Amino acid sequence: MYNLFMERAIRLSIDNVQSGSGGPFGAVVVKEGAIIGEASNQVTSTNDPTAHAEILAIRGACSKLAVFELEGCEIYSSCEPCPMCLGAIYWARLTRVYFANAAADAAKIGFDDSLIYRELAQPISQRKIPMIQMMREEALAAFRSWENKPDKIVY
């Protein structure tokens, strides 16, 4: 059965290339043997750099289940998730990730995430994009408010 889910993710990636809707990536979120979210990369068709297949499949699954965590769900991706998608997978608390193409395969055709991984390992002061902290004390007011909120939904 697992092959069916990966076959679907791969089919989404191939169809996406052929339709011209975006890059060669597809993803499927599965819960208890049923697809609850699926998507293909829509970066170029939506002018949204975050519209990766995994992100869109996670959004669809969360919407369908009316939840913000996907514990007990698995994701099948046509390619090893990029750093952004990997972060989303952890935030969504997916149980398992299956992938077909490796990050090195994606890099060979122009989808190279190695810069991002290197940048994340750098101290903030040494990153290529300047990162300047400001107004921390003022911003801490929101954190104090959250910390003291008795009816917050913890995630």
PDB file of C-alpha atoms in Angstrom:
ATOM      1  CA  MET A   1       0.000   0.000   0.000  1.00  0.00           C
ATOM      2  CA  TYR A   2       2.886   2.370   0.792  1.00  0.00           C
ATOM      3  CA  ASN A   3       3.957   2.183  -2.831  1.00  0.00           C
ATOM      4  CA  LEU A   4       0.556   3.548  -3.880  1.00  0.00           C
ATOM      5  CA  PHE A   5       1.091   6.704  -1.833  1.00  0.00           C
ATOM      6  CA  MET A   6       4.595   7.270  -3.185  1.00  0.00           C
ATOM      7  CA  GLU A   7       3.363   6.517  -6.700  1.00  0.00           C
ATOM      8  CA  ARG A   8       0.735   9.234  -6.205  1.00  0.00           C
ATOM      9  CA  ALA A   9       3.333  11.754  -5.012  1.00  0.00           C
ATOM     10  CA  ILE A  10       5.535  10.952  -8.005  1.00  0.00           C
ATOM     11  CA  ARG A  11       2.561  11.167 -10.405  1.00  0.00           C
ATOM     12  CA  LEU A  12       1.707  14.607  -8.974  1.00  0.00           C
ATOM     13  CA  SER A  13       5.295  15.731  -9.594  1.00  0.00           C
ATOM     14  CA  ILE A  14       5.321  14.490 -13.189  1.00  0.00           C
ATOM     15  CA  ASP A  15       1.883  15.935 -13.969  1.00  0.00           C
ATOM     16  CA  ASN A  16       2.980  19.251 -12.509  1.00  0.00           C
ATOM     17  CA  VAL A  17       5.949  19.490 -14.859  1.00  0.00           C
ATOM     18  CA  GLN A  18       3.798  18.564 -17.839  1.00  0.00           C
ATOM     19  CA  SER A  19       1.095  21.109 -16.932  1.00  0.00           C
ATOM     20  CA  GLY A  20       3.601  23.889 -16.365  1.00  0.00           C
ATOM     21  CA  SER A  21       2.145  24.686 -12.946  1.00  0.00           C
ATOM     22  CA  GLY A  22       5.427  24.474 -11.054  1.00  0.00           C
ATOM     23  CA  GLY A  23       8.474  22.429 -10.215  1.00  0.00           C
ATOM     24  CA  PRO A  24       8.860  18.630 -10.253  1.00  0.00           C
ATOM     25  CA  PHE A  25       7.617  17.979  -6.735  1.00  0.00           C
ATOM     26  CA  GLY A  26       4.562  16.238  -5.308  1.00  0.00           C
ATOM     27  CA  ALA A  27       3.488  15.262  -1.805  1.00  0.00           C
ATOM     28  CA  VAL A  28       0.747  13.239  -0.152  1.00  0.00           C
ATOM     29  CA  VAL A  29      -0.307  13.244   3.525  1.00  0.00           C
ATOM     30  CA  VAL A  30      -1.800   9.968   4.737  1.00  0.00           C
ATOM     31  CA  LYS A  31      -3.737   9.087   7.876  1.00  0.00           C
ATOM     32  CA  GLU A  32      -4.821   5.546   8.679  1.00  0.00           C
ATOM     33  CA  GLY A  33      -4.309   4.408   5.095  1.00  0.00           C
ATOM     34  CA  ALA A  34      -6.207   7.272   3.451  1.00  0.00           C
ATOM     35  CA  ILE A  35      -4.937  10.341   1.609  1.00  0.00           C
ATOM     36  CA  ILE A  36      -6.058  13.433   3.495  1.00  0.00           C
ATOM     37  CA  GLY A  37      -3.952  16.002   1.671  1.00  0.00           C
ATOM     38  CA  GLU A  38      -2.013  16.145  -1.560  1.00  0.00           C
ATOM     39  CA  ALA A  39      -0.367  18.806  -3.647  1.00  0.00           C
ATOM     40  CA  SER A  40       2.235  19.614  -6.217  1.00  0.00           C
ATOM     41  CA  ASN A  41       4.654  22.510  -6.251  1.00  0.00           C
ATOM     42  CA  GLN A  42       2.875  25.764  -7.143  1.00  0.00           C
ATOM     43  CA  VAL A  43       5.688  28.286  -6.647  1.00  0.00           C
ATOM     44  CA  THR A  44       5.685  29.729 -10.165  1.00  0.00           C
ATOM     45  CA  SER A  45       1.950  29.507 -10.836  1.00  0.00           C
ATOM     46  CA  THR A  46       1.054  31.346  -7.610  1.00  0.00           C
ATOM     47  CA  ASN A  47       4.143  33.570  -7.308  1.00  0.00           C
ATOM     48  CA  ASP A  48       4.564  32.189  -3.798  1.00  0.00           C
ATOM     49  CA  PRO A  49       8.026  30.917  -2.817  1.00  0.00           C
ATOM     50  CA  THR A  50       6.468  28.953   0.056  1.00  0.00           C
ATOM     51  CA  ALA A  51       4.053  27.009  -2.179  1.00  0.00           C
ATOM     52  CA  HIS A  52       6.075  23.797  -2.053  1.00  0.00           C
ATOM     53  CA  ALA A  53       4.233  20.504  -2.422  1.00  0.00           C
ATOM     54  CA  GLU A  54       4.816  19.420   1.180  1.00  0.00           C
ATOM     55  CA  ILE A  55       3.635  22.751   2.609  1.00  0.00           C
ATOM     56  CA  LEU A  56       0.476  22.714   0.483  1.00  0.00           C
ATOM     57  CA  ALA A  57      -0.259  19.062   1.292  1.00  0.00           C
ATOM     58  CA  ILE A  58       0.142  19.789   5.014  1.00  0.00           C
ATOM     59  CA  ARG A  59      -2.172  22.809   4.735  1.00  0.00           C
ATOM     60  CA  GLY A  60      -4.763  20.722   2.920  1.00  0.00           C
ATOM     61  CA  ALA A  61      -4.595  17.904   5.466  1.00  0.00           C
ATOM     62  CA  CYS A  62      -4.881  20.291   8.405  1.00  0.00           C
ATOM     63  CA  SER A  63      -7.812  22.044   6.777  1.00  0.00           C
ATOM     64  CA  LYS A  64      -9.583  18.765   6.042  1.00  0.00           C
ATOM     65  CA  LEU A  65      -9.120  17.498   9.607  1.00  0.00           C
ATOM     66  CA  ALA A  66      -9.628  20.940  11.208  1.00  0.00           C
ATOM     67  CA  VAL A  67      -6.421  20.536  13.253  1.00  0.00           C
ATOM     68  CA  PHE A  68      -3.045  22.240  13.404  1.00  0.00           C
ATOM     69  CA  GLU A  69      -1.035  19.121  14.201  1.00  0.00           C
ATOM     70  CA  LEU A  70      -0.858  15.942  12.146  1.00  0.00           C
ATOM     71  CA  GLU A  71       0.276  13.404  14.729  1.00  0.00           C
ATOM     72  CA  GLY A  72      -0.379   9.907  13.463  1.00  0.00           C
ATOM     73  CA  CYS A  73      -0.025  11.042   9.846  1.00  0.00           C
ATOM     74  CA  GLU A  74       2.726  10.330   7.349  1.00  0.00           C
ATOM     75  CA  ILE A  75       3.928  12.302   4.368  1.00  0.00           C
ATOM     76  CA  TYR A  76       5.107  10.874   1.063  1.00  0.00           C
ATOM     77  CA  SER A  77       7.196  13.266  -0.983  1.00  0.00           C
ATOM     78  CA  SER A  78       8.624  12.827  -4.443  1.00  0.00           C
ATOM     79  CA  CYS A  79      11.841  14.387  -3.123  1.00  0.00           C
ATOM     80  CA  GLU A  80      13.685  14.742   0.163  1.00  0.00           C
ATOM     81  CA  PRO A  81      12.114  17.806   1.817  1.00  0.00           C
ATOM     82  CA  CYS A  82      13.918  21.140   1.656  1.00  0.00           C
ATOM     83  CA  PRO A  83      14.760  22.969   4.910  1.00  0.00           C
ATOM     84  CA  MET A  84      11.498  24.961   4.858  1.00  0.00           C
ATOM     85  CA  CYS A  85       9.367  21.872   4.280  1.00  0.00           C
ATOM     86  CA  LEU A  86      11.319  19.898   6.843  1.00  0.00           C
ATOM     87  CA  GLY A  87      10.599  22.644   9.367  1.00  0.00           C
ATOM     88  CA  ALA A  88       6.891  22.496   8.503  1.00  0.00           C
ATOM     89  CA  ILE A  89       6.920  18.707   8.870  1.00  0.00           C
ATOM     90  CA  TYR A  90       8.341  19.036  12.372  1.00  0.00           C
ATOM     91  CA  TRP A  91       5.896  21.822  13.291  1.00  0.00           C
ATOM     92  CA  ALA A  92       2.980  19.718  12.028  1.00  0.00           C
ATOM     93  CA  ARG A  93       4.307  16.772  14.037  1.00  0.00           C
ATOM     94  CA  LEU A  94       3.997  14.250  11.249  1.00  0.00           C
ATOM     95  CA  THR A  95       4.954  10.758  12.368  1.00  0.00           C
ATOM     96  CA  ARG A  96       7.054   9.655   9.403  1.00  0.00           C
ATOM     97  CA  VAL A  97       8.501  10.974   6.130  1.00  0.00           C
ATOM     98  CA  TYR A  98       8.950   8.859   3.017  1.00  0.00           C
ATOM     99  CA  PHE A  99      10.788  10.385   0.059  1.00  0.00           C
ATOM    100  CA  ALA A 100      11.894   9.273  -3.400  1.00  0.00           C
ATOM    101  CA  ASN A 101      14.519  11.595  -4.942  1.00  0.00           C
ATOM    102  CA  ALA A 102      17.381  12.711  -2.697  1.00  0.00           C
ATOM    103  CA  ALA A 103      18.370  16.348  -2.099  1.00  0.00           C
ATOM    104  CA  ALA A 104      21.472  15.673  -4.206  1.00  0.00           C
ATOM    105  CA  ASP A 105      19.239  14.638  -7.129  1.00  0.00           C
ATOM    106  CA  ALA A 106      17.327  17.921  -6.829  1.00  0.00           C
ATOM    107  CA  ALA A 107      20.564  19.902  -6.651  1.00  0.00           C
ATOM    108  CA  LYS A 108      21.688  18.392  -9.963  1.00  0.00           C
ATOM    109  CA  ILE A 109      18.694  19.985 -11.735  1.00  0.00           C
ATOM    110  CA  GLY A 110      18.963  23.395 -10.051  1.00  0.00           C
ATOM    111  CA  PHE A 111      17.100  22.928  -6.749  1.00  0.00           C
ATOM    112  CA  ASP A 112      20.092  23.158  -4.406  1.00  0.00           C
ATOM    113  CA  ASP A 113      19.313  23.683  -0.706  1.00  0.00           C
ATOM    114  CA  SER A 114      22.908  23.416   0.496  1.00  0.00           C
ATOM    115  CA  LEU A 115      23.262  27.208   0.888  1.00  0.00           C
ATOM    116  CA  ILE A 116      20.327  27.282   3.302  1.00  0.00           C
ATOM    117  CA  TYR A 117      21.730  24.428   5.382  1.00  0.00           C
ATOM    118  CA  ARG A 118      25.119  26.208   5.535  1.00  0.00           C
ATOM    119  CA  GLU A 119      23.477  29.491   6.482  1.00  0.00           C
ATOM    120  CA  LEU A 120      21.485  27.899   9.302  1.00  0.00           C
ATOM    121  CA  ALA A 121      24.730  26.589  10.786  1.00  0.00           C
ATOM    122  CA  GLN A 122      26.301  30.079  10.759  1.00  0.00           C
ATOM    123  CA  PRO A 123      26.075  32.513  13.660  1.00  0.00           C
ATOM    124  CA  ILE A 124      23.471  35.188  12.889  1.00  0.00           C
ATOM    125  CA  SER A 125      26.190  37.812  12.478  1.00  0.00           C
ATOM    126  CA  GLN A 126      27.866  35.815   9.691  1.00  0.00           C
ATOM    127  CA  ARG A 127      24.846  35.040   7.496  1.00  0.00           C
ATOM    128  CA  LYS A 128      24.621  36.383   3.927  1.00  0.00           C
ATOM    129  CA  ILE A 129      21.319  38.140   4.611  1.00  0.00           C
ATOM    130  CA  PRO A 130      21.875  40.666   7.419  1.00  0.00           C
ATOM    131  CA  MET A 131      19.813  39.802  10.481  1.00  0.00           C
ATOM    132  CA  ILE A 132      19.477  42.732  12.879  1.00  0.00           C
ATOM    133  CA  GLN A 133      17.701  42.371  16.187  1.00  0.00           C
ATOM    134  CA  MET A 134      15.767  45.424  17.336  1.00  0.00           C
ATOM    135  CA  MET A 135      13.052  46.438  19.855  1.00  0.00           C
ATOM    136  CA  ARG A 136      13.358  43.182  21.803  1.00  0.00           C
ATOM    137  CA  GLU A 137      12.100  44.670  25.061  1.00  0.00           C
ATOM    138  CA  GLU A 138       8.965  46.022  23.364  1.00  0.00           C
ATOM    139  CA  ALA A 139       8.358  42.726  21.593  1.00  0.00           C
ATOM    140  CA  LEU A 140       8.670  40.748  24.831  1.00  0.00           C
ATOM    141  CA  ALA A 141       5.294  42.236  25.817  1.00  0.00           C
ATOM    142  CA  ALA A 142       3.574  39.795  23.446  1.00  0.00           C
ATOM    143  CA  PHE A 143       5.512  36.865  24.946  1.00  0.00           C
ATOM    144  CA  ARG A 144       4.620  37.927  28.497  1.00  0.00           C
ATOM    145  CA  SER A 145       0.976  38.220  27.454  1.00  0.00           C
ATOM    146  CA  TRP A 146       1.095  34.719  25.951  1.00  0.00           C
ATOM    147  CA  GLU A 147       2.855  33.303  28.996  1.00  0.00           C
ATOM    148  CA  ASN A 148       0.138  34.709  31.285  1.00  0.00           C
ATOM    149  CA  LYS A 149      -2.836  33.828  29.087  1.00  0.00           C
ATOM    150  CA  PRO A 150      -4.849  31.219  30.999  1.00  0.00           C
ATOM    151  CA  ASP A 151      -6.888  29.946  28.022  1.00  0.00           C
ATOM    152  CA  LYS A 152      -4.116  29.654  25.413  1.00  0.00           C
ATOM    153  CA  ILE A 153      -4.028  26.706  23.061  1.00  0.00           C
ATOM    154  CA  VAL A 154      -0.550  25.263  23.473  1.00  0.00           C
ATOM    155  CA  TYR A 155       1.197  23.932  20.387  1.00  0.00           C
TER     156      TYR A 155
END
